[in-house]
Each structure stands twice: as structure tokens, then as C-alpha cells.
Amino acid sequence: MTTTPEAILQQYFGYNEFRSLQKDIITQVLSGQDTLVLMPTGGGKSICYQVPALMLEGVTIVVSPLIALMQDQVDALQRNNIASTFYNSTQSREEQRIIEQKCKDGEIKLLYVSPEKLVSGGFIEFLKHIKVSLFAIDEAHCISSWGHDFRPEYTQLKLLKEQFAHVPIIALTATADKTTRNDILRQLNLENPEIFIASFDRKNIRLHVTPGQDRIKKIIKYLETRPDQSGIIYCLSRNSTEKLAAKLQGAGFSADYYHAGIDSVRRAQVQQSFLRDDTQIICATIAFGMGIDKPNVRFVIHYNMPKNVEGYYQEIGRAGRDGLKSDAILFYSYADVKILREIIADIENPDFKELQYAKLDRMLQFADADICRRRILLNYFNESLTQNCGNCDVCRNPTEKFDGTILAQKAISASIRLKQQVGINTLIDVLRGSKNQHIVENGYDQVKTFGAGREASFQDWRAYLQQMINLGFFEIAYDEKLALRVTELGQQVLKKEHQALLSKPTEKTFAKAKTEKTKTKKQTLSEALFESLRTLRKQIADEQSIAPHIIFDDATLTDMSKKRPYTKKDFLEVSGVTQAKLEQFGVSFIKGIIKVSVEQFKEGATVKGASHLVTYQLHKQGLTPKQIASERAKTESKALNPVTIEGHLISLYQKGYPIDLMHYTSAEAVRDIQQVLHETSSEDGFKPIHEHFGGKYSYFEIKIAKTLLGEVNA
């Protein structure tokens, strides 16, 4: 290792600091230890292995499930001068031999492969002849049959520890509950791994759930307020994707459809068109998404309810990967639930079928809930949020709450007395004092809390318990017959250390979201510049046949729009700009920023640094400070003094603009003035010097001499 993680981050990725947990994970990987990382989409998982890859001796092998995904990742890395490539079935044997030789020669730092390619005999033998520094397994949840996206080929990755016992493994996933997490560790045979669990709270994604009536009308109304924004609409069936895309096209939107039933060439075309911002909206089944590395997806809409919370979370995670505000909208109806239950009914394995039914029930509870949806979502992944988010549809349109602490204590106490081995229905029967056969045979009617909750109906108790699960007082043990387990937060409620605010069961209604605050003039100007830069980015991307985000993502353009860098030095201060990106695109974007800033200034807007830029443009035409002031007076409401223009020119020179200050003075004048400057206190100002020469040299010439003297003494 020859440098620091921070230096690598700045040099190759253009960021000044790591996000939460990234530095700790990188330190763990560099120490040679196995690691499991759970980090939401957009949280910066790839940095956790890309930075170590650039610091360790040898090649990092990255296991990625889809060819399109690895190609996109490699494109982005190569743009930042990172030695990386992929190895897959689209290449000829000769191309693969060249890659193998480059790996042997130490010319490649990251090599992306599919799981099936990695475990093939020939490839394993090749790896034994090169220095492998690290195995990075992306989308690691695919290894678990408990997960929502099980892929059998991932299970073969267990041979990595058998064949390369001393090479550390980092397994990464954006979504995995406790059961799936443990399965990943077991199947990969990780040795004493450190487990890092980042917060699953994607604060930039606004959650909204609404009934399924008039879905198309609601979607069109929503899209009309978001022109030119990219989004994905997930549908349950292939037929629905095609019909919805046709309706959106008919309404004037740039839309297409994607599902597993279309041929591979067509799928690749749709995907590329979306990545390159040629198509704005994709109506798709869940077959679409994992292979999409597109940071500027501004919304994800579920036309139908997903079958489980893990899938829902991963799909909405495709919105706002750049950290900017995005929407997740879920339409649901009991007709959707009926279809999903019919699909699950065809599963042959009874235990797996029961598990899928339970997960569907949790998804329904999420859709039906009248408490903060973000709290429900985070609790599902065993993360407690003690305060409401204030940004989901429930928080924005709150229902009336009551102190349900005593109710919650009864339920928690009953669960503990039942040794936390029963599910919701049995717990309710005990609370309500039911004498049914199951209760009596198991002796549940003998526990102290039997009948402690007779005041509430079965349905009301079910609603209350669903809220308690959603609030994080209980978690469901899916692999242990759906038993309710009391959480640490639940224990706090029992001990009266935390209040349980519940909603009375009512018929679900959805109110309109509160209106957004009026934008300031500054925000409006920044957004106008952002749109101009987005257009410029698209032009450059089309010329180079690459996805726009590979140039700069929306977050970088947003920072650019706020900072308005007019020089290369300032451009490097923009988040996400590397030296390589500056050299490739800096001049074009700086020119674009200057052009828009000057136009906005001339239209009467107050724009940082724009007045100097107008002066600079007139200076390039050969005008003197007096002529520049006169020319600007013709179009600007506020007259400028020539002295102000002189100040602009000196400031521009100091910032690196090609201003020839000697054009306004002579070598003799500079020499005379600098000699006096050496003998004069700077606190006296310029007046004594002006008087010393009897007015022979102007104040502008004195300022020029001092500016040039500062360079000599620097």
C-alpha cells in the first residue's frame, strides 16, 4: 500500500470524505479479513471494494450478476483512469486471452466476472496463476434461498474459500433480513467476518402509498408535473407493461416497456435507451432493474403491490441513487393481493410457501399502515427509528394518535410469558381469553396474561399488533413458524421507558400531500443552470456513445449549479470531479456555466461572479475600463464606475484568467511603483504613492504594480 484511502477517494472518485461506514469497511478489508456489508442502494457499496483494490497488490475479482451492469461499472471506472475490465461470454477467446495476460502483467486492478464464469474450471485455474488480492461479491443476497432474488449459480461461490483460503472476501448486498444474512455467511464459509450494517434509511426517497383506483389517470397527472425526469414503473404482468407504456406514449410521454418475454437484442436496446436518457420512462416487470446503474432515476412507481418488503425496498432503491430527492409511489388493491396469493399457492415446498405468505402479509401491512412508513420499512430490516420521518404520505397527512402503552405492554408481556414462540393469531386468542382447542391443549389458558385484552375485538387487536410490529416493538421470526419476538424497543415499552403511540383502527383514506414551499430566486436560477448543464451533458454523451451519468451524475451537476465554477481550479472543488474528468470535460462545462451565468445576469438576476464575467467578455473585445463601463451602462440599470471595472480585471487576473495587466501600464511604471511600495507601509493605502509621483501614475497602475509584486514575493 503506497497511499491513503482518502487520497485514492479524492484522486479517482472526486470526493473529499467517505460516507458513513465506508472508511471502517475499507480498513477491515485492507487488514485481510472477511467482511459482510449491508448497505442500501446509493449508499456507496462499490467504493468499499474499489478503494482497497487500488491499494492492494494484485487483482480484485468482482462477482456481478449481469453483463450489462458490469459493462456500465467498467465504463465509469475507466473514465476515471482506473485499470479495470470485464470477462464474460460476449468476448472472443482472443479478447479473453489478452485480458488474462494483462492480469498476469499487473495491468488490471479490477476484473468483473459473472458467478457462472467465476466457478468454471478454466477460470479457476487461471486465477491460480495470478495474484488475487480480494474477492468482492456484489448482490450477495442472491446466494440465499431465503432471499427475494435467489440465483442457484451463486451457491457455487462457496468453493472460493476452498480454493483460495487466504484471499479475503467482501460480500455486499442492499437488502437482507437476518435469515438471509446468516445464510450468506454460511454459504460463503466466511471466516470470523466483520458485519457492517449501514442505515437502511434513504432519507431522499419520499414514500407514498395510494389505493389502486384510477391508477393510470393518477400516474399521468403525476408525470405531467415532472417533465424530462427518468423513472421506472413496475407492473405485475408482462401484458400490463405493454398496455401501460402504450397509454403513456399516447399521452405524449417518452415511455417503453421491458420484460423477460422480449428478445435479448430488444431488451438491450430498451436498457441502453433508458441509460442514455433517450427514453424517460420504463414500464417493466421485476426483470428490469438489477442491471441498471442509473443514478438519476427520480421516481419508482409500483403499479401493483410487490410480493414482499425486500423486493419493494430494493426496487424503490433504484430511485435517487445520486442522493437527490426522489419519489416512491405504491398503488395497491386487494385484487393485487389475490393474484400474488395465487402465485404463492403454486409453490411446492410447504415451508417456503408459508414463508412467502407471511412476507406478503408484511407487505400488505406496510400498505395498510397509518403510521410512519419509513419506521415500518426500517424495522423490517431490524433498524429502529424512534421518531417519525415527516416525509411519507402518513406523516404529511397524519391520523389522530392515542397513548397505547398499556395495550402494548399487555401484548409484550403475553408474548414473553408464552416464551416468544407464538404468532399473531395465537397471541390475540390468549389476550382475548379464547378457549379454543389449540389454546387449551398447549396450556396457554394458564398464563397470567390470559384474557388481559378482552376489551378489544380480534380485528382491532390484529390492527394494533401490526402497528406494534411496524413500530419496532416486535419482529417476526420467519424461519421459526412466524413467532413474534420482543425487540429491545419493545422491552423499553414494557419498562415504561418508551411511549407507544397507536392509531385507532379506521377505514384507510389518503389525503393530498402538502404543497411544497415556494422556491427562492436563487434556487430557480440554479435549476435553470442545472437544466442547461444536463442538456450539455446529453450532447457530449451522445457524441461519445456513453450514458450521461458516466460524465457527471445529477448530484455533481447540482453542486456545479450551486458553486458556479468559472475556473479549472474552482471546477476541481465540485463534488465528484476528478482530475481525469476535469481534463476530459472541464473546458466544455466551464464555458457552459459562464454562458448561462452571463445571460442570467444580463436579464437582471443577481448571479455570483457574473458581473466579473461580463467585464471579461468586453475586455476580450479590446475595450478599456472606461469603455467597458460605458458599454455596460447601455444595458444595465445600475451604472458602474471605471474603477469598479479595474477591480474586476485585477480580480480576474488573480483567479487565473488571461488578462494582460501590462496592457494598462508600462515596465517603467511598475518598476518605479514597486520600489516605492517596498519603502511604504501597506496600511497607508495607495494615496501616498499617488502623491509621491505627483499623479504621474494612476491608481489602477499602482494596483497593478502591487498585484505583480505580490507574485514576485509569493
CSV table of C-alpha atoms in Angstrom, one decimal, residues 17-403:
chain,number,residue,atom,x,y,z
A,17,GLU,CA,-14.7,12.4,2.5
A,18,PHE,CA,-16.1,9.0,3.0
A,19,ARG,CA,-19.8,8.3,3.7
A,20,SER,CA,-20.9,6.5,6.8
A,21,LEU,CA,-19.1,3.2,7.5
A,22,GLN,CA,-17.1,3.3,4.2
A,23,LYS,CA,-13.8,4.0,5.9
A,24,ASP,CA,-14.3,1.4,8.6
A,25,ILE,CA,-15.2,-1.2,5.9
A,26,ILE,CA,-12.2,-0.3,3.8
A,27,THR,CA,-9.9,-0.6,6.9
A,28,GLN,CA,-11.3,-4.1,7.6
A,29,VAL,CA,-10.8,-5.2,4.0
A,30,LEU,CA,-7.2,-3.9,3.9
A,31,SER,CA,-6.5,-5.9,7.1
A,32,GLY,CA,-7.2,-9.1,5.1
A,33,GLN,CA,-10.4,-10.0,7.0
A,34,ASP,CA,-13.7,-11.3,5.5
A,35,THR,CA,-16.5,-8.8,5.5
A,36,LEU,CA,-20.2,-8.7,5.0
A,37,VAL,CA,-21.7,-5.3,4.1
A,38,LEU,CA,-25.4,-4.4,4.1
A,39,MET,CA,-25.8,-1.0,2.6
A,40,PRO,CA,-28.7,0.5,0.8
A,41,THR,CA,-28.6,1.2,-2.9
A,42,GLY,CA,-27.0,4.5,-3.4
A,43,GLY,CA,-25.1,4.2,-0.1
A,44,GLY,CA,-21.7,3.7,-1.8
A,45,LYS,CA,-21.1,-0.1,-1.6
A,46,SER,CA,-18.8,-0.2,-4.6
A,47,ILE,CA,-16.3,2.3,-3.0
A,48,CYS,CA,-15.9,-0.3,-0.2
A,49,TYR,CA,-14.0,-2.6,-2.6
A,50,GLN,CA,-12.8,-0.3,-5.3
A,51,VAL,CA,-10.6,1.8,-3.0
A,52,PRO,CA,-8.9,-1.3,-1.5
A,53,ALA,CA,-8.5,-2.7,-5.0
A,54,LEU,CA,-6.4,0.3,-5.9
A,55,MET,CA,-4.3,-0.1,-2.8
A,56,LEU,CA,-3.7,-3.8,-2.6
A,57,GLU,CA,-1.1,-5.7,-4.7
A,58,GLY,CA,-2.8,-7.8,-7.4
A,59,VAL,CA,-6.2,-8.1,-9.0
A,60,THR,CA,-9.6,-7.7,-7.2
A,61,ILE,CA,-12.2,-10.1,-8.7
A,62,VAL,CA,-15.7,-8.6,-8.6
A,63,VAL,CA,-18.6,-11.0,-9.0
A,64,SER,CA,-21.5,-9.2,-10.7
A,65,PRO,CA,-24.7,-11.0,-11.8
A,66,LEU,CA,-25.5,-9.2,-15.0
A,67,ILE,CA,-23.3,-8.4,-18.0
A,68,ALA,CA,-24.9,-5.0,-18.6
A,69,LEU,CA,-24.2,-4.0,-15.0
A,70,MET,CA,-20.5,-4.9,-15.2
A,71,GLN,CA,-20.1,-3.2,-18.5
A,72,ASP,CA,-21.6,0.0,-17.1
A,73,GLN,CA,-19.4,-0.1,-14.0
A,74,VAL,CA,-16.2,-0.7,-16.0
A,75,ASP,CA,-17.1,2.2,-18.3
A,76,ALA,CA,-17.4,4.5,-15.3
A,77,LEU,CA,-14.1,3.3,-13.8
A,78,GLN,CA,-12.1,3.6,-17.0
A,79,ARG,CA,-13.3,7.2,-17.3
A,80,ASN,CA,-11.6,7.9,-14.0
A,81,ASN,CA,-8.3,6.2,-15.3
A,82,ILE,CA,-8.9,3.1,-13.2
A,83,ALA,CA,-7.4,-0.1,-14.7
A,84,SER,CA,-10.5,-2.3,-14.9
A,85,THR,CA,-12.2,-4.6,-17.3
A,86,PHE,CA,-14.8,-7.4,-17.5
A,87,TYR,CA,-14.5,-11.0,-18.6
A,88,ASN,CA,-17.7,-12.6,-20.0
A,89,SER,CA,-19.3,-14.6,-22.8
A,90,THR,CA,-19.7,-11.6,-25.1
A,91,GLN,CA,-15.9,-11.6,-25.7
A,92,SER,CA,-13.9,-13.8,-28.2
A,93,ARG,CA,-11.4,-16.2,-26.8
A,94,GLU,CA,-8.6,-14.0,-28.2
A,95,GLU,CA,-10.0,-11.0,-26.3
A,96,GLN,CA,-10.1,-13.1,-23.1
A,97,ARG,CA,-6.5,-14.2,-23.6
A,98,ILE,CA,-5.4,-10.6,-23.8
A,99,ILE,CA,-7.2,-9.8,-20.5
A,100,GLU,CA,-5.6,-12.8,-18.9
A,101,GLN,CA,-2.2,-11.6,-19.9
A,102,LYS,CA,-2.8,-8.1,-18.7
A,103,CYS,CA,-3.8,-9.6,-15.3
A,104,LYS,CA,-0.6,-11.6,-15.2
A,105,ASP,CA,1.4,-8.5,-16.1
A,106,GLY,CA,-0.3,-6.5,-13.3
A,107,GLU,CA,-2.0,-4.1,-15.7
A,108,ILE,CA,-5.5,-4.7,-14.3
A,109,LYS,CA,-6.7,-3.8,-10.8
A,110,LEU,CA,-10.4,-4.8,-11.0
A,111,LEU,CA,-11.8,-7.7,-13.1
A,112,TYR,CA,-15.6,-8.1,-13.2
A,113,VAL,CA,-17.0,-11.6,-13.9
A,114,SER,CA,-20.3,-13.4,-13.6
A,115,PRO,CA,-20.7,-16.1,-10.9
A,116,GLU,CA,-21.1,-18.9,-13.5
A,117,LYS,CA,-17.9,-17.7,-15.3
A,118,LEU,CA,-16.0,-17.5,-12.0
A,119,VAL,CA,-16.7,-21.1,-10.9
A,120,SER,CA,-15.9,-22.6,-14.3
A,121,GLY,CA,-12.9,-24.9,-14.2
A,122,GLY,CA,-10.8,-23.0,-16.7
A,123,PHE,CA,-11.2,-19.7,-15.0
A,124,ILE,CA,-10.4,-21.0,-11.5
A,125,GLU,CA,-7.2,-22.4,-12.9
A,126,PHE,CA,-6.4,-19.0,-14.5
A,127,LEU,CA,-6.9,-17.3,-11.1
A,128,LYS,CA,-4.4,-19.7,-9.5
A,129,HIS,CA,-1.7,-18.2,-11.8
A,130,ILE,CA,-2.2,-14.6,-10.9
A,131,LYS,CA,-2.1,-12.6,-7.7
A,132,VAL,CA,-5.7,-12.3,-6.5
A,133,SER,CA,-6.0,-9.6,-3.8
A,134,LEU,CA,-9.7,-9.7,-3.0
A,135,PHE,CA,-13.0,-11.3,-4.0
A,136,ALA,CA,-15.9,-8.8,-4.0
A,137,ILE,CA,-19.3,-10.5,-4.3
A,138,ASP,CA,-22.0,-8.0,-5.3
A,139,GLU,CA,-25.7,-8.7,-4.8
A,140,ALA,CA,-24.7,-11.3,-2.3
A,141,HIS,CA,-28.4,-11.9,-1.2
A,142,CYS,CA,-28.7,-13.9,-4.5
A,143,ILE,CA,-26.9,-16.8,-2.7
A,144,SER,CA,-29.8,-17.4,-0.2
A,145,SER,CA,-32.9,-19.3,-1.0
A,146,TRP,CA,-34.5,-17.3,1.9
A,147,GLY,CA,-33.8,-14.1,-0.1
A,148,HIS,CA,-36.2,-12.5,-2.6
A,149,ASP,CA,-33.9,-12.9,-5.6
A,150,PHE,CA,-32.4,-16.4,-5.3
A,151,ARG,CA,-30.0,-17.4,-8.1
A,152,PRO,CA,-28.7,-21.0,-7.9
A,153,GLU,CA,-25.4,-20.2,-9.6
A,154,TYR,CA,-24.4,-18.1,-6.6
A,155,THR,CA,-24.4,-21.1,-4.3
A,156,GLN,CA,-21.3,-22.4,-6.2
A,157,LEU,CA,-19.3,-19.5,-4.8
A,158,LYS,CA,-18.6,-21.5,-1.7
A,159,LEU,CA,-15.6,-23.0,-3.5
A,160,LEU,CA,-13.8,-19.7,-3.2
A,161,LYS,CA,-12.8,-20.4,0.4
A,162,GLU,CA,-11.9,-24.0,-0.6
A,163,GLN,CA,-9.6,-22.9,-3.5
A,164,PHE,CA,-8.3,-19.5,-2.2
A,165,ALA,CA,-8.4,-19.9,1.6
A,166,HIS,CA,-6.1,-16.9,2.2
A,167,VAL,CA,-7.8,-14.4,-0.1
A,168,PRO,CA,-10.3,-12.2,1.8
A,169,ILE,CA,-13.9,-11.9,0.7
A,170,ILE,CA,-16.2,-8.9,0.9
A,171,ALA,CA,-19.9,-9.8,0.3
A,172,LEU,CA,-22.2,-6.9,-0.4
A,173,THR,CA,-26.0,-6.5,-0.6
A,174,ALA,CA,-28.5,-3.7,-0.5
A,175,THR,CA,-31.2,-5.8,1.2
A,176,ALA,CA,-31.1,-8.9,3.5
A,177,ASP,CA,-33.0,-9.7,6.6
A,178,LYS,CA,-31.5,-11.6,9.5
A,179,THR,CA,-32.3,-15.0,8.0
A,180,THR,CA,-30.8,-14.2,4.6
A,181,ARG,CA,-27.8,-12.5,6.3
A,182,ASN,CA,-26.9,-15.7,8.2
A,183,ASP,CA,-27.4,-17.8,5.1
A,184,ILE,CA,-24.9,-15.6,3.2
A,185,LEU,CA,-22.3,-16.1,5.9
A,186,ARG,CA,-22.9,-19.9,6.0
A,187,GLN,CA,-22.9,-20.5,2.3
A,188,LEU,CA,-19.7,-18.4,1.6
A,189,ASN,CA,-17.9,-20.0,4.5
A,190,LEU,CA,-16.7,-16.6,5.7
A,191,GLU,CA,-14.1,-16.8,8.4
A,192,ASN,CA,-14.8,-14.7,11.5
A,193,PRO,CA,-16.3,-12.0,9.3
A,194,GLU,CA,-17.0,-8.4,10.4
A,195,ILE,CA,-20.6,-7.5,9.7
A,196,PHE,CA,-21.3,-3.9,8.8
A,197,ILE,CA,-24.9,-2.8,8.6
A,198,ALA,CA,-25.4,0.7,7.3
A,199,SER,CA,-28.7,2.5,8.0
A,200,PHE,CA,-31.4,1.5,5.5
A,201,ASP,CA,-32.9,4.9,5.8
A,202,ARG,CA,-32.9,6.5,2.4
A,203,LYS,CA,-34.0,10.0,3.5
A,204,ASN,CA,-34.0,11.4,0.0
A,205,ILE,CA,-36.8,9.0,-1.1
A,206,ARG,CA,-40.3,10.2,-0.3
A,207,LEU,CA,-42.7,7.2,0.3
A,208,HIS,CA,-46.3,7.3,-0.8
A,209,VAL,CA,-49.0,4.7,-0.8
A,210,THR,CA,-52.4,5.1,-2.5
A,211,PRO,CA,-55.3,2.9,-3.4
A,212,GLY,CA,-55.3,1.3,-6.9
A,213,GLN,CA,-58.4,3.1,-8.3
A,214,ASP,CA,-57.7,5.2,-11.4
A,215,ARG,CA,-54.0,4.3,-11.4
A,216,ILE,CA,-53.4,5.4,-15.0
A,217,LYS,CA,-55.1,8.8,-14.5
A,218,LYS,CA,-53.1,9.4,-11.3
A,219,ILE,CA,-49.8,8.4,-13.0
A,220,ILE,CA,-50.4,10.7,-15.9
A,221,LYS,CA,-51.2,13.6,-13.6
A,222,TYR,CA,-48.0,12.9,-11.6
A,223,LEU,CA,-45.8,12.7,-14.7
A,224,GLU,CA,-47.2,16.0,-16.1
A,225,THR,CA,-45.6,17.8,-13.1
A,226,ARG,CA,-42.2,16.1,-13.8
A,227,PRO,CA,-41.2,16.7,-17.4
A,228,ASP,CA,-37.9,15.2,-18.6
A,229,GLN,CA,-37.4,13.2,-15.4
A,230,SER,CA,-36.4,9.5,-15.5
A,231,GLY,CA,-38.5,6.8,-13.8
A,232,ILE,CA,-39.4,3.2,-13.6
A,233,ILE,CA,-43.0,1.8,-13.3
A,234,TYR,CA,-43.1,-1.8,-12.0
A,235,CYS,CA,-46.1,-3.9,-13.1
A,236,LEU,CA,-47.1,-7.5,-12.1
A,237,SER,CA,-47.6,-8.9,-15.6
A,238,ARG,CA,-45.9,-8.5,-19.0
A,239,ASN,CA,-49.2,-7.6,-20.6
A,240,SER,CA,-49.6,-4.7,-18.1
A,241,THR,CA,-46.2,-3.3,-19.0
A,242,GLU,CA,-47.0,-3.1,-22.7
A,243,LYS,CA,-50.5,-1.7,-22.2
A,244,LEU,CA,-49.3,1.0,-19.7
A,245,ALA,CA,-46.4,2.0,-22.0
A,246,ALA,CA,-48.8,2.4,-24.9
A,247,LYS,CA,-51.1,4.6,-22.9
A,248,LEU,CA,-48.3,6.8,-21.7
A,249,GLN,CA,-47.0,7.1,-25.2
A,250,GLY,CA,-50.5,8.1,-26.3
A,251,ALA,CA,-50.4,10.8,-23.6
A,252,GLY,CA,-47.2,12.2,-25.1
A,253,PHE,CA,-44.6,10.7,-22.7
A,254,SER,CA,-41.3,9.1,-23.7
A,255,ALA,CA,-42.1,5.6,-22.5
A,256,ASP,CA,-41.2,2.0,-23.3
A,257,TYR,CA,-41.7,-1.5,-21.8
A,258,TYR,CA,-39.4,-4.2,-20.6
A,259,HIS,CA,-40.0,-7.8,-19.5
A,260,ALA,CA,-38.4,-11.2,-19.8
A,261,GLY,CA,-40.6,-12.1,-22.8
A,262,ILE,CA,-38.9,-9.8,-25.3
A,263,ASP,CA,-35.7,-11.0,-27.1
A,264,SER,CA,-32.3,-10.1,-25.8
A,265,VAL,CA,-31.5,-7.6,-28.5
A,266,ARG,CA,-34.7,-5.6,-27.8
A,267,ARG,CA,-34.0,-5.7,-24.1
A,268,ALA,CA,-30.5,-4.4,-24.6
A,269,GLN,CA,-31.9,-1.6,-26.8
A,270,VAL,CA,-34.5,-0.5,-24.2
A,271,GLN,CA,-31.9,-0.6,-21.5
A,272,GLN,CA,-29.4,1.5,-23.4
A,273,SER,CA,-32.1,4.0,-24.4
A,274,PHE,CA,-33.0,4.4,-20.8
A,275,LEU,CA,-29.4,4.7,-19.6
A,276,ARG,CA,-28.7,7.4,-22.1
A,277,ASP,CA,-31.8,9.4,-21.3
A,278,ASP,CA,-33.3,8.8,-24.7
A,279,THR,CA,-36.3,7.1,-23.1
A,280,GLN,CA,-37.6,8.7,-19.9
A,281,ILE,CA,-40.0,6.1,-18.5
A,282,ILE,CA,-39.7,2.3,-18.4
A,283,CYS,CA,-42.8,0.2,-17.7
A,284,ALA,CA,-41.3,-3.1,-16.5
A,285,THR,CA,-41.7,-6.3,-14.6
A,286,ILE,CA,-39.1,-7.0,-11.8
A,287,ALA,CA,-36.9,-8.5,-14.5
A,288,PHE,CA,-35.7,-4.9,-15.0
A,289,GLY,CA,-33.5,-3.0,-12.6
A,290,MET,CA,-30.6,-5.0,-11.1
A,291,GLY,CA,-28.5,-4.4,-14.2
A,292,ILE,CA,-29.3,-0.7,-14.3
A,293,ASP,CA,-26.6,1.6,-12.9
A,294,LYS,CA,-28.5,4.9,-13.4
A,295,PRO,CA,-28.1,7.4,-10.6
A,296,ASN,CA,-30.8,9.9,-11.8
A,297,VAL,CA,-33.9,7.8,-11.6
A,298,ARG,CA,-36.2,10.4,-10.0
A,299,PHE,CA,-39.2,8.1,-9.3
A,300,VAL,CA,-40.2,4.5,-8.9
A,301,ILE,CA,-43.9,3.6,-9.2
A,302,HIS,CA,-45.3,0.3,-8.3
A,303,TYR,CA,-48.4,-0.2,-10.5
A,304,ASN,CA,-49.1,-3.3,-8.4
A,305,MET,CA,-48.2,-4.3,-4.9
A,306,PRO,CA,-44.9,-6.3,-4.7
A,307,LYS,CA,-44.8,-9.7,-3.1
A,308,ASN,CA,-42.5,-8.8,-0.2
A,309,VAL,CA,-40.9,-5.9,1.6
A,310,GLU,CA,-37.3,-6.9,0.5
A,311,GLY,CA,-38.2,-6.7,-3.2
A,312,TYR,CA,-40.1,-3.4,-2.7
A,313,TYR,CA,-37.2,-1.9,-0.8
A,314,GLN,CA,-34.7,-3.0,-3.5
A,315,GLU,CA,-36.9,-1.7,-6.3
A,316,ILE,CA,-37.5,1.7,-4.7
A,317,GLY,CA,-33.8,1.9,-4.1
A,318,ARG,CA,-33.3,2.3,-7.8
A,319,ALA,CA,-34.6,5.9,-7.3
A,320,GLY,CA,-32.3,8.7,-6.2
A,321,ARG,CA,-29.0,6.8,-6.1
A,322,ASP,CA,-27.3,10.2,-6.5
A,323,GLY,CA,-28.8,11.3,-3.2
A,324,LEU,CA,-31.2,13.8,-4.7
A,325,LYS,CA,-34.9,14.0,-3.8
A,326,SER,CA,-36.9,11.2,-5.5
A,327,ASP,CA,-40.3,9.6,-5.1
A,328,ALA,CA,-41.5,6.0,-4.4
A,329,ILE,CA,-45.2,5.6,-5.1
A,330,LEU,CA,-47.1,2.4,-4.4
A,331,PHE,CA,-50.6,1.6,-5.8
A,332,TYR,CA,-52.2,-1.3,-4.0
A,333,SER,CA,-55.5,-3.2,-4.1
A,334,TYR,CA,-56.8,-6.4,-2.6
A,335,ALA,CA,-57.1,-7.7,-6.2
A,336,ASP,CA,-53.3,-7.5,-6.3
A,337,VAL,CA,-53.1,-9.4,-3.1
A,338,LYS,CA,-55.4,-12.1,-4.5
A,339,ILE,CA,-53.1,-12.6,-7.6
A,340,LEU,CA,-50.0,-12.7,-5.5
A,341,ARG,CA,-51.5,-15.3,-3.2
A,342,GLU,CA,-52.5,-17.4,-6.2
A,343,ILE,CA,-48.9,-17.3,-7.4
A,344,ILE,CA,-47.6,-18.4,-4.0
A,345,ALA,CA,-50.1,-21.2,-3.8
A,346,ASP,CA,-48.3,-22.9,-6.7
A,347,ILE,CA,-45.1,-23.2,-4.6
A,348,GLU,CA,-44.5,-26.9,-3.8
A,349,ASN,CA,-42.3,-26.6,-0.8
A,350,PRO,CA,-44.7,-26.1,2.2
A,351,ASP,CA,-42.2,-24.3,4.4
A,352,PHE,CA,-41.1,-21.9,1.7
A,353,LYS,CA,-44.8,-21.4,0.7
A,354,GLU,CA,-45.7,-20.4,4.3
A,355,LEU,CA,-42.7,-18.1,4.4
A,356,GLN,CA,-43.9,-16.3,1.2
A,357,TYR,CA,-47.4,-15.9,2.5
A,358,ALA,CA,-46.0,-14.3,5.7
A,359,LYS,CA,-43.8,-11.9,3.7
A,360,LEU,CA,-46.8,-11.0,1.6
A,361,ASP,CA,-48.8,-10.2,4.7
A,362,ARG,CA,-46.0,-7.9,5.9
A,363,MET,CA,-46.1,-6.1,2.6
A,364,LEU,CA,-49.9,-5.7,3.0
A,365,GLN,CA,-49.4,-4.4,6.5
A,366,PHE,CA,-47.0,-1.8,5.1
A,367,ALA,CA,-49.5,-0.7,2.5
A,368,ASP,CA,-52.4,-0.6,5.1
A,369,ALA,CA,-50.4,1.1,7.8
A,370,ASP,CA,-51.4,4.5,9.2
A,371,ILE,CA,-48.1,5.1,11.0
A,372,CYS,CA,-44.8,6.4,9.6
A,373,ARG,CA,-43.9,4.2,6.6
A,374,ARG,CA,-40.2,4.8,7.0
A,375,ARG,CA,-40.3,3.4,10.5
A,376,ILE,CA,-42.1,0.2,9.2
A,377,LEU,CA,-39.5,-0.2,6.4
A,378,LEU,CA,-36.5,0.2,8.7
A,379,ASN,CA,-38.0,-2.0,11.4
A,380,TYR,CA,-38.3,-4.8,8.8
A,381,PHE,CA,-34.5,-4.7,8.5
A,382,ASN,CA,-34.1,-4.7,12.3
A,383,GLU,CA,-33.4,-0.9,12.5
A,384,SER,CA,-35.5,1.2,14.9
A,385,LEU,CA,-36.4,4.8,14.2
A,386,THR,CA,-37.7,6.4,17.4
A,387,GLN,CA,-39.2,9.4,15.6
A,388,ASN,CA,-41.4,9.7,12.5
A,389,CYS,CA,-39.7,10.7,9.3
A,390,GLY,CA,-42.1,13.6,8.4
A,391,ASN,CA,-41.7,12.9,4.7
A,392,CYS,CA,-44.0,10.0,3.9
A,393,ASP,CA,-47.7,10.3,3.0
A,394,VAL,CA,-48.8,9.3,6.5
A,395,CYS,CA,-46.5,11.8,8.2
A,396,ARG,CA,-47.5,14.5,5.8
A,397,ASN,CA,-51.2,13.7,6.4
A,398,PRO,CA,-51.2,12.3,10.0
A,399,THR,CA,-54.0,10.4,11.7
A,400,GLU,CA,-55.0,11.1,15.3
A,401,LYS,CA,-53.0,9.1,17.9
A,402,PHE,CA,-53.6,7.8,21.4
A,403,ASP,CA,-51.4,6.5,24.2
